[in-house]
Structures are given as structure tokens and as C-alpha cells.
Coordinates of N, CA and C in Angstrom, one line a residue:
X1 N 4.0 -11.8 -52.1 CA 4.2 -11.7 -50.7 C 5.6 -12.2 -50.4
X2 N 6.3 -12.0 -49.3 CA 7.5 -11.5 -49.3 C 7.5 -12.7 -48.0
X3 N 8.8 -13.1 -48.2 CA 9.4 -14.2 -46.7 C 10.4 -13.2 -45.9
X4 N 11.0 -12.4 -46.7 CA 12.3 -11.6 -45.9 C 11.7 -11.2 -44.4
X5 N 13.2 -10.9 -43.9 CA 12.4 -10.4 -42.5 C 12.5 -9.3 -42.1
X6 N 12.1 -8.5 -41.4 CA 11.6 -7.3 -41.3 C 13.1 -6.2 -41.1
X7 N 13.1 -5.6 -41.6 CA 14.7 -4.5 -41.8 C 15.1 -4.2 -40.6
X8 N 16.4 -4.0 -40.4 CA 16.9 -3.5 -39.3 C 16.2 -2.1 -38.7
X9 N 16.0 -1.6 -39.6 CA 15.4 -0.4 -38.7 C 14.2 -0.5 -38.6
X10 N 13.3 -1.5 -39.2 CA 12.4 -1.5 -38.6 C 11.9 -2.0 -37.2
X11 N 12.8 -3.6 -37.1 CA 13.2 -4.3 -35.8 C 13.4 -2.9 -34.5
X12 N 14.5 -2.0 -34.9 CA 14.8 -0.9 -33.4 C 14.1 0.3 -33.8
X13 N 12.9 0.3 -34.8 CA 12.0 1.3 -34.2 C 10.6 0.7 -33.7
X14 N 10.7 -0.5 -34.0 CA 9.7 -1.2 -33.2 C 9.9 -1.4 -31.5
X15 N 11.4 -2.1 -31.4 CA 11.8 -1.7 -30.2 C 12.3 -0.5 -29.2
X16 N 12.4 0.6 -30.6 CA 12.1 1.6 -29.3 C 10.8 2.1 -28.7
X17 N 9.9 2.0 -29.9 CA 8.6 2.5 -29.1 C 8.0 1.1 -28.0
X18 N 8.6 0.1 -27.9 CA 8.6 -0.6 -26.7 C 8.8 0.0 -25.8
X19 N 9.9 0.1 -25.9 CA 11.3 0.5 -24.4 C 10.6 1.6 -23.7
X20 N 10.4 2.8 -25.2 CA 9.4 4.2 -24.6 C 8.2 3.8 -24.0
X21 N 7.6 2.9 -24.5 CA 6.1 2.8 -23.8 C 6.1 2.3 -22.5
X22 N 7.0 1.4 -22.0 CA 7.0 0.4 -21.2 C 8.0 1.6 -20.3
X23 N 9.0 2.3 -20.3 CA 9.3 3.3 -19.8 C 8.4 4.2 -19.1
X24 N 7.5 4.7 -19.7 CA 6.5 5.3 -19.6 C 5.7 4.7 -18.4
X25 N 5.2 3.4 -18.9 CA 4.3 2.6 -17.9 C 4.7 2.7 -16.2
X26 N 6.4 2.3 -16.3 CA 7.0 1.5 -15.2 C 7.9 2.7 -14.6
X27 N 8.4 3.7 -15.0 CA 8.9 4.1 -14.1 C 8.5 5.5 -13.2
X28 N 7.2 5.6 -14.0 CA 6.8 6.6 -12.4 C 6.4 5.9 -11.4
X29 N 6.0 4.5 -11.5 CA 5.8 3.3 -10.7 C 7.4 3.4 -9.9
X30 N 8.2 3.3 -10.1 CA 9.4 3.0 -9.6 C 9.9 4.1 -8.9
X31 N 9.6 5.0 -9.5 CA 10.6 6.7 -9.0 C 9.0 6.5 -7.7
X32 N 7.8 6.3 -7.7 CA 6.8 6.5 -6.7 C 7.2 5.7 -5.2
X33 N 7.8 4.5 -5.7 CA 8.2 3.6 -4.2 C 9.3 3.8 -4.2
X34 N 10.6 4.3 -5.0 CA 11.7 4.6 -4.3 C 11.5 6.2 -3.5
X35 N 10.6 7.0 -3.8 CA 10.2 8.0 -3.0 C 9.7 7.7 -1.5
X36 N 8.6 7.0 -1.7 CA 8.4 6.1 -0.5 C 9.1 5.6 0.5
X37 N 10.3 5.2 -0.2 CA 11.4 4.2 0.6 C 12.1 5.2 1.3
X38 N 12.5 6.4 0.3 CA 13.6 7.6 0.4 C 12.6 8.1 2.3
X39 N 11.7 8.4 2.0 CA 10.7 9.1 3.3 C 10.8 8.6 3.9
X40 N 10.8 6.8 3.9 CA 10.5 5.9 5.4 C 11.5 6.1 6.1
X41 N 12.6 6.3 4.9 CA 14.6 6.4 5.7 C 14.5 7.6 6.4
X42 N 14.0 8.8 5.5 CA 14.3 9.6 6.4 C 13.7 10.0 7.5
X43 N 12.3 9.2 7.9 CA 11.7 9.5 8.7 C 12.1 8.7 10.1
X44 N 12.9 7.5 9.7 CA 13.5 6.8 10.9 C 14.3 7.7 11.5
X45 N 15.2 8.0 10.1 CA 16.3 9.2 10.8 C 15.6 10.5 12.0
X46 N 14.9 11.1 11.3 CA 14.0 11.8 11.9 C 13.6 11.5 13.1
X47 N 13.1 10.6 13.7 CA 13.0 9.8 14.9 C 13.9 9.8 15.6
X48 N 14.5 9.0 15.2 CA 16.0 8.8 16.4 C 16.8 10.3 16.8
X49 N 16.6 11.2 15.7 CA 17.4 12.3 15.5 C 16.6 13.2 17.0
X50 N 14.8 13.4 16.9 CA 14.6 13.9 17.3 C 13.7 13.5 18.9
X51 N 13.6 12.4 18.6 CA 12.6 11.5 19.8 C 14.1 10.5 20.9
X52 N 15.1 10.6 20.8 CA 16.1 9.9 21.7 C 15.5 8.8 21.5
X53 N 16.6 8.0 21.9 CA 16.6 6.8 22.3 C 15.1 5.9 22.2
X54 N 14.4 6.4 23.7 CA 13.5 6.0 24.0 C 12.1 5.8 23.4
X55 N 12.5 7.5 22.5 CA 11.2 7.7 21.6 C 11.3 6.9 20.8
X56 N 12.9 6.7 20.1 CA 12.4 5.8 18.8 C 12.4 4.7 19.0
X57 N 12.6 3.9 20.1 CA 13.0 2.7 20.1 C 11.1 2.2 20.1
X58 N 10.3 2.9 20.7 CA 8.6 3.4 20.7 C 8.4 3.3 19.3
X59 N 8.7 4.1 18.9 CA 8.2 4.7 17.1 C 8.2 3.2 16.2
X60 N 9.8 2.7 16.6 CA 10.2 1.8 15.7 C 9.5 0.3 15.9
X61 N 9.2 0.1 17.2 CA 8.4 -1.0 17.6 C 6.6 -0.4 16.9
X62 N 6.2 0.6 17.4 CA 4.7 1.0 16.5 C 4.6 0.4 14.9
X63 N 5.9 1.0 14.2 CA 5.9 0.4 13.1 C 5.7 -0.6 12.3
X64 N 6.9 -1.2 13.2 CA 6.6 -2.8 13.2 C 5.4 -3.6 13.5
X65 N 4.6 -3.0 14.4 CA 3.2 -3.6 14.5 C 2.5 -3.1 13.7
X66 N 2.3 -2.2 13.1 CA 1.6 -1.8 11.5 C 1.3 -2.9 10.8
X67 N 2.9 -3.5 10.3 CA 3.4 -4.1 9.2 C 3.3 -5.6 9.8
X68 N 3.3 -5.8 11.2 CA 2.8 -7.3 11.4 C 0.9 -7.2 11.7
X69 N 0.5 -6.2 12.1 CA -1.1 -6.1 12.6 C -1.8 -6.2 10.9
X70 N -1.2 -4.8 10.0 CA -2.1 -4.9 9.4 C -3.1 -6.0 7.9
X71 N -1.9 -6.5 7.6 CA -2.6 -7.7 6.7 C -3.1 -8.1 7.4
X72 N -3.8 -8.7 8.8 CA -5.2 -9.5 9.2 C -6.2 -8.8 8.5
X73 N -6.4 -8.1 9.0 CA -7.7 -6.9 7.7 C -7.9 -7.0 6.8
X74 N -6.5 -6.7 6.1 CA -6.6 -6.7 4.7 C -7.1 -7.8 3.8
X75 N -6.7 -9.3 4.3 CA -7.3 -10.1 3.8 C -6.5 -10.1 2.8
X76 N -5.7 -10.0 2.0 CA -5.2 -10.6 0.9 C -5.9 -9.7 -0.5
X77 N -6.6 -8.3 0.0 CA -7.2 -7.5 -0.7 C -6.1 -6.3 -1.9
X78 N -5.0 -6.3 -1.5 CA -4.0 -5.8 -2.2 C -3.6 -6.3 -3.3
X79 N -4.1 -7.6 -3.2 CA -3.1 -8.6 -4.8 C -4.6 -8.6 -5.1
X80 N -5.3 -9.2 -4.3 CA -6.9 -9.8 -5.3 C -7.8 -8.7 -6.2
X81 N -7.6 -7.8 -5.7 CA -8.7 -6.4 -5.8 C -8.2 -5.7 -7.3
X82 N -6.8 -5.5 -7.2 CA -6.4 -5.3 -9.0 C -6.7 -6.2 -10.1
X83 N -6.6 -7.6 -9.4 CA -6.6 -8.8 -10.4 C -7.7 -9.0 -10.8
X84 N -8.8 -9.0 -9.7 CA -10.0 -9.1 -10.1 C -11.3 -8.1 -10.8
X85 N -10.5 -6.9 -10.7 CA -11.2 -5.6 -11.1 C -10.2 -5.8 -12.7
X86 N -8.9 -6.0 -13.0 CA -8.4 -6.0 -14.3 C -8.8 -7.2 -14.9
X87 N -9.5 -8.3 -14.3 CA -10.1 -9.7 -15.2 C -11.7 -9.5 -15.8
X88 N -12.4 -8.4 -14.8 CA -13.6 -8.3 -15.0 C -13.3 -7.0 -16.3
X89 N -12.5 -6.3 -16.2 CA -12.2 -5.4 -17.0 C -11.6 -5.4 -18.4
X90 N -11.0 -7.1 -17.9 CA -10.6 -7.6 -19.3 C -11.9 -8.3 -20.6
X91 N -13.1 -8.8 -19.6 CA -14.4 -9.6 -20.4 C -15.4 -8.5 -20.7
X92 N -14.7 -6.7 -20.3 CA -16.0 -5.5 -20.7 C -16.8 -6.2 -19.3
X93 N -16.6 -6.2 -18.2 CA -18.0 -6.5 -17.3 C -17.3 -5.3 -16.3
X94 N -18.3 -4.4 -16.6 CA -18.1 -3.2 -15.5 C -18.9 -3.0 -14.4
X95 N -20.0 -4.2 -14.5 CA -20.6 -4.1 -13.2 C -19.9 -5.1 -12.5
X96 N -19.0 -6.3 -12.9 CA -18.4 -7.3 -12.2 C -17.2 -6.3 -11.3
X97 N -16.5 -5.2 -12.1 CA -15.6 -4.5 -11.1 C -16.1 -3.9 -10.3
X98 N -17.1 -3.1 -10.2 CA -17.6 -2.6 -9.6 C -17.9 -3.5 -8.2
X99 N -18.3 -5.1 -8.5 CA -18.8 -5.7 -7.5 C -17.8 -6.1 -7.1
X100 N -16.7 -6.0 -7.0 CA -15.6 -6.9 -7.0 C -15.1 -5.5 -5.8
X101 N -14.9 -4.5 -6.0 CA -14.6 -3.8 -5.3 C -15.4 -3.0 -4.0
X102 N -16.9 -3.0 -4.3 CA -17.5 -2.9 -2.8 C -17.6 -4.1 -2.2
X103 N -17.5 -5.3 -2.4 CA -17.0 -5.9 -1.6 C -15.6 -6.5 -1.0
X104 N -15.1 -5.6 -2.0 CA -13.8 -6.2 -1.2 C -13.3 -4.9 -0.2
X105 N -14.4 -3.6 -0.4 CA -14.4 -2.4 0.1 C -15.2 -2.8 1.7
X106 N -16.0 -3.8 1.6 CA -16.5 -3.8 2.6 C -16.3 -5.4 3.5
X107 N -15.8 -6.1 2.8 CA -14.8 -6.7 3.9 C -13.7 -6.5 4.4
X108 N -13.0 -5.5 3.8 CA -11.9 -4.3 4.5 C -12.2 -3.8 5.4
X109 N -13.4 -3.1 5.5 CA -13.7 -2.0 6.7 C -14.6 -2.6 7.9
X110 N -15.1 -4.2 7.3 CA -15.4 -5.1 8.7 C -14.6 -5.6 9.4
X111 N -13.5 -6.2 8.6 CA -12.2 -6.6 9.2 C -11.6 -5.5 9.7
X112 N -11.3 -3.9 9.7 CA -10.7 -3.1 10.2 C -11.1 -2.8 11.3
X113 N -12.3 -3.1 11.4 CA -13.2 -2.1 12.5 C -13.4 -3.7 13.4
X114 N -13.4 -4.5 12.9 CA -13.1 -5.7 14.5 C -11.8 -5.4 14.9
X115 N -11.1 -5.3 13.9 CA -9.5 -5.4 14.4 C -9.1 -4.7 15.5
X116 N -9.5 -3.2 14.6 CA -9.6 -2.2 15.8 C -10.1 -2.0 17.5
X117 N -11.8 -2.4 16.6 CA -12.5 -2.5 18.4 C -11.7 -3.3 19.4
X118 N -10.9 -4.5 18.9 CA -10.4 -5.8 20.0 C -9.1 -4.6 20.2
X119 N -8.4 -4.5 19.8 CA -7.1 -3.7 20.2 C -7.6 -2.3 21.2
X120 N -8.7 -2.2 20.4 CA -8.6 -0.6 21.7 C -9.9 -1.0 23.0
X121 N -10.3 -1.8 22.7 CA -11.4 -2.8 24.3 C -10.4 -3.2 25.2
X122 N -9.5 -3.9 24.5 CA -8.4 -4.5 25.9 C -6.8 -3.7 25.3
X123 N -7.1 -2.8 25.2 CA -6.0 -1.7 24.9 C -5.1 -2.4 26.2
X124 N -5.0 -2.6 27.5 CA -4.2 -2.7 28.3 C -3.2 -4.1 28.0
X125 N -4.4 -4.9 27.5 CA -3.6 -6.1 27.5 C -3.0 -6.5 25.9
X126 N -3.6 -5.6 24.9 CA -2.7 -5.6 24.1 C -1.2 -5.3 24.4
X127 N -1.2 -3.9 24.9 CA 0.1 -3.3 25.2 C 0.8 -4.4 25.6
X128 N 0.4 -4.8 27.1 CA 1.6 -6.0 27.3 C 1.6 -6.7 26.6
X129 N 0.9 -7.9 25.7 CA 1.2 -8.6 25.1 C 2.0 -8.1 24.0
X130 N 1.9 -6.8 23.0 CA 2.8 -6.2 22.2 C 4.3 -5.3 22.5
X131 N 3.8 -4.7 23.9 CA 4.6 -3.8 24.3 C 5.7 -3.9 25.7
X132 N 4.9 -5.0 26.1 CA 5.6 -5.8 27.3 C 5.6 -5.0 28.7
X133 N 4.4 -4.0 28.6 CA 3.9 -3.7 29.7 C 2.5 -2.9 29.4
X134 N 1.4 -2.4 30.1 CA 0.4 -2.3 30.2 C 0.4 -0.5 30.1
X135 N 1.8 -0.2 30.4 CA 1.4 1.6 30.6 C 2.0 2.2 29.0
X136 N 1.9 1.1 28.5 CA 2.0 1.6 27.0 C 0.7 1.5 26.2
X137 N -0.2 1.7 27.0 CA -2.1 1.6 26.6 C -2.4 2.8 25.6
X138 N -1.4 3.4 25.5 CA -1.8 5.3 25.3 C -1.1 5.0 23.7
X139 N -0.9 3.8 23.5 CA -0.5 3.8 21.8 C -0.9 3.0 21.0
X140 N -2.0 2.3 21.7 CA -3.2 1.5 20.6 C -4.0 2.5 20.1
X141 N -4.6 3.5 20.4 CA -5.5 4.3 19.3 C -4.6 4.8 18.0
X142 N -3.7 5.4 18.6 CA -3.1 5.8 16.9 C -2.5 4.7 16.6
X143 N -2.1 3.7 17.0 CA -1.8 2.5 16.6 C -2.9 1.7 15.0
X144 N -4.1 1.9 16.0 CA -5.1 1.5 15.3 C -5.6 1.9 14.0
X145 N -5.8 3.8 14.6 CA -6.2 4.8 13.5 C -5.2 4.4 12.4
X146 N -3.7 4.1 12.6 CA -2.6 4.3 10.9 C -3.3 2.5 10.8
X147 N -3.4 1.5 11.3 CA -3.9 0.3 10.4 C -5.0 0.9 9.5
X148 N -6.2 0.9 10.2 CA -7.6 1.7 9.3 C -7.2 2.3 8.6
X149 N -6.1 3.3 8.5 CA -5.9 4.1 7.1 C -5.4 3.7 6.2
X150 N -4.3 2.3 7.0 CA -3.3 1.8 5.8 C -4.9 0.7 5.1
X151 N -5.4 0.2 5.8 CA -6.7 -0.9 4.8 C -7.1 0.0 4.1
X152 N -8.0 1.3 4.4 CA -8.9 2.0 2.7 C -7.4 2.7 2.1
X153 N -6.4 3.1 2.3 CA -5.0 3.7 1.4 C -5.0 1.9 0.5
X154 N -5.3 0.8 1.3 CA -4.5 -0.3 0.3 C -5.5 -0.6 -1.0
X155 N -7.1 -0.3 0.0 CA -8.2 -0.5 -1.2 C -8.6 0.4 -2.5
X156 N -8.3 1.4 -1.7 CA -8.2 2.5 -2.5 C -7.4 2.3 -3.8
X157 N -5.5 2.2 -3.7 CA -4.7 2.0 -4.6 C -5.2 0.4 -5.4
X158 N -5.4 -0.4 -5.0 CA -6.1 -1.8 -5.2 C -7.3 -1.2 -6.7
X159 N -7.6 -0.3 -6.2 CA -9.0 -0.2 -6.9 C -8.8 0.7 -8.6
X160 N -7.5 1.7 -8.1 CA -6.9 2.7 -9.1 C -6.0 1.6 -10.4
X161 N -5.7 0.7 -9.4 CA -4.3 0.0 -10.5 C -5.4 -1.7 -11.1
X162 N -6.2 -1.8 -10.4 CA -7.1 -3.0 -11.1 C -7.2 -2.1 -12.3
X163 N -7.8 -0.5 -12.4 CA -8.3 -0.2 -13.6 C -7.2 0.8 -14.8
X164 N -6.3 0.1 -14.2 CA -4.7 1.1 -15.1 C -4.7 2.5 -14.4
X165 N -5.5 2.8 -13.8 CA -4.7 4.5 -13.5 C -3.3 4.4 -12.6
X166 N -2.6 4.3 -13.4 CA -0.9 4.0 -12.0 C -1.0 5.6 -11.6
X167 N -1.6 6.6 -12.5 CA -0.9 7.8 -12.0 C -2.0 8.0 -10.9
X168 N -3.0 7.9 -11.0 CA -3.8 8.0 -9.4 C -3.0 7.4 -8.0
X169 N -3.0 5.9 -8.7 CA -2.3 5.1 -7.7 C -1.0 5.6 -7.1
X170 N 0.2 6.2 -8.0 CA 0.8 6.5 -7.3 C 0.7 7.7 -6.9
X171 N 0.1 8.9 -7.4 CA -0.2 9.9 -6.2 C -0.8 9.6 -5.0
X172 N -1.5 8.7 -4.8 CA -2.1 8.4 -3.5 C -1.1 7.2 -3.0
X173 N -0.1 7.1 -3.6 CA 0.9 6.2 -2.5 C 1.9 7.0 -1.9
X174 N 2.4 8.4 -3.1 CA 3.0 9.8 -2.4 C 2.4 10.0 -1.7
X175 N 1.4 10.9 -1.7 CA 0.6 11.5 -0.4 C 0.6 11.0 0.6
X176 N -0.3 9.5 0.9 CA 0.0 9.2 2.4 C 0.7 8.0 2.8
X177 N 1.8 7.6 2.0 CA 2.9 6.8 2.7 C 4.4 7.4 2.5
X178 N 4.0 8.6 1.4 CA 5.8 9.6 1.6 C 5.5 10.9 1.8
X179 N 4.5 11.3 2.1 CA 4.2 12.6 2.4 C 3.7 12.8 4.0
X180 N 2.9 12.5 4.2 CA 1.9 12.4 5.3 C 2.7 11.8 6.5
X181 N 3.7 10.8 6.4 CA 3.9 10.3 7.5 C 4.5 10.8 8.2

């Protein structure tokens, strides 16, 4: 048995099939949310370009309440839901992911569906409180409907990447956060 240490070529063909694998893993991950990012830019553009002023100054405020409304719902289901579906998946317990995920599927869509009902019951006084007048009532429903889609789009992806599919996951982050919107 031998002490020497392992040959130069074997050291950089060990680390290329790293580099390759781990390449592989991470950058359709990467090319998927800078696609993402590329959409959101251009869709601002798009807005201002074609809604004036007024439209987007509208558009861009909706947004923003997405991104402050929607984690109440969510609950912290975006980080927990992979971790917990990849720990039960790490001990072989495939009924533990499975449980891990209808309920975290269905404290999603309880939290979505209060969230919602309270915003579109006093639709008026949300507006003012969000929108700083009351005749902006006409933009809590799709307000509401893109939260509810963003909670099952987050459980959904939550549920693909707890069990390694990134290429599911990231087609369903193309589709409806750079495609759809």
C-alpha cells in the first residue's frame, strides 16, 4: 500500500468531473432567475412604455404589494417545504414527504384564502389604506388572484426542489414568473 499522493492528473480529472457536475446542477438554476430578472426588467419597461405615467406608477405600486402582501400566506413555506421534503428524503421516509407537503399545501391555501377574503370584503378600505384612496377598490381582486398564484407557484416549486427536480422547478419558475407575467 502506497502513501504517495494521488497524480496530477488524477487530482484535475477528479476536479473536472466536479466543476462538470456541479455546472450541470447550478446553472440552469442561474440562467432560470436571470431569465426571470431579464422579464421583470423588461416588463417594467413595458409598463411605463405603454401604460404612461399613471398606469405605471399603478402597476408599480401593485407590485410592490405582491412582494410586501405575499409572504403573510406563505408562512415561511418556500425555505421549510424543500428542507423538509429533502430531510425526510434523506432518512428513505416517503410518506414523511409526502406529509410534509400536504400540509404545508394546505396551510398555504388557508392562509391564502383568509388573506384574500379580508382584502376583497373591505376591498374599499384596503385600497385607502394601501392605495391612499378608496376608488382604487377595482385592484384588489387581481391584486389578490397574482398573491394566490404566487402561494401554490411557491408550493409547488418548494415541493419540485425538496425532491431534486431543479428542471421541473425551474420550468415552472419560467413559465409563470418570466413568461406569464
Amino acid at each position: 500500500i502506497s502513501n504517495a499522493e494521488p497524480s496530477v492528473s488524477a487530482k484535475s480529472s477528479w476536479l473536472g468531473r466536479v466543476v462538470t457536475q456541479h455546472l450541470a446542477e447550478y446553472l440552469p438554476t442561474f440562467g432560470t432567475e436571470f431569465t426571470v430578472l431579464l422579464s421583470q426588467i423588461l416588463l417594467y419597461k413595458f409598463a411605463a412604455h405603454y401604460l404612461g405615467k399613471s398606469g405605471f406608477s399603478e402597476y408599480a405600486i401593485v407590485r410592490r404589494l405582491v412582494s410586501l402582501i405575499s409572504p403573510i400566506p406563505l408562512l415561511g413555506i418556500g425555505i421549510g417545504l424543500p428542507r423538509y421534503i429533502g430531510y425526510s428524503k434523506g432518512k428513505e421516509d416517503e410518506s414523511a414527504a409526502d406529509r410534509y407537503y400536504h400540509a404545508a399545501l394546505a396551510c398555504v391555501v388557508i392562509a391564502a384564502l383568509l388573506c384574500v377574503l379580508a382584502m376583497n370584503l373591505a376591498s374599499k378600505y384596503f385600497a385607502f389604506l394601501f392605495f391612499g384612496s378608496m376608488s382604487y377598490a377595482h385592484f384588489v381582486f387581481p391584486l389578490s388572484a397574482m398573491i394566490a398564484g404566487l402561494c401554490l407557484h411557491t408550493v409547488a416549486c418548494g415541493y419540485f426542489r425538496g425532491n431534486m427536480a431543479m428542471n421541473r422547478a425551474n420550468l415552472l419558475q419560467l413559465i409563470n414568473l418570466a413568461f406569464l407575467p
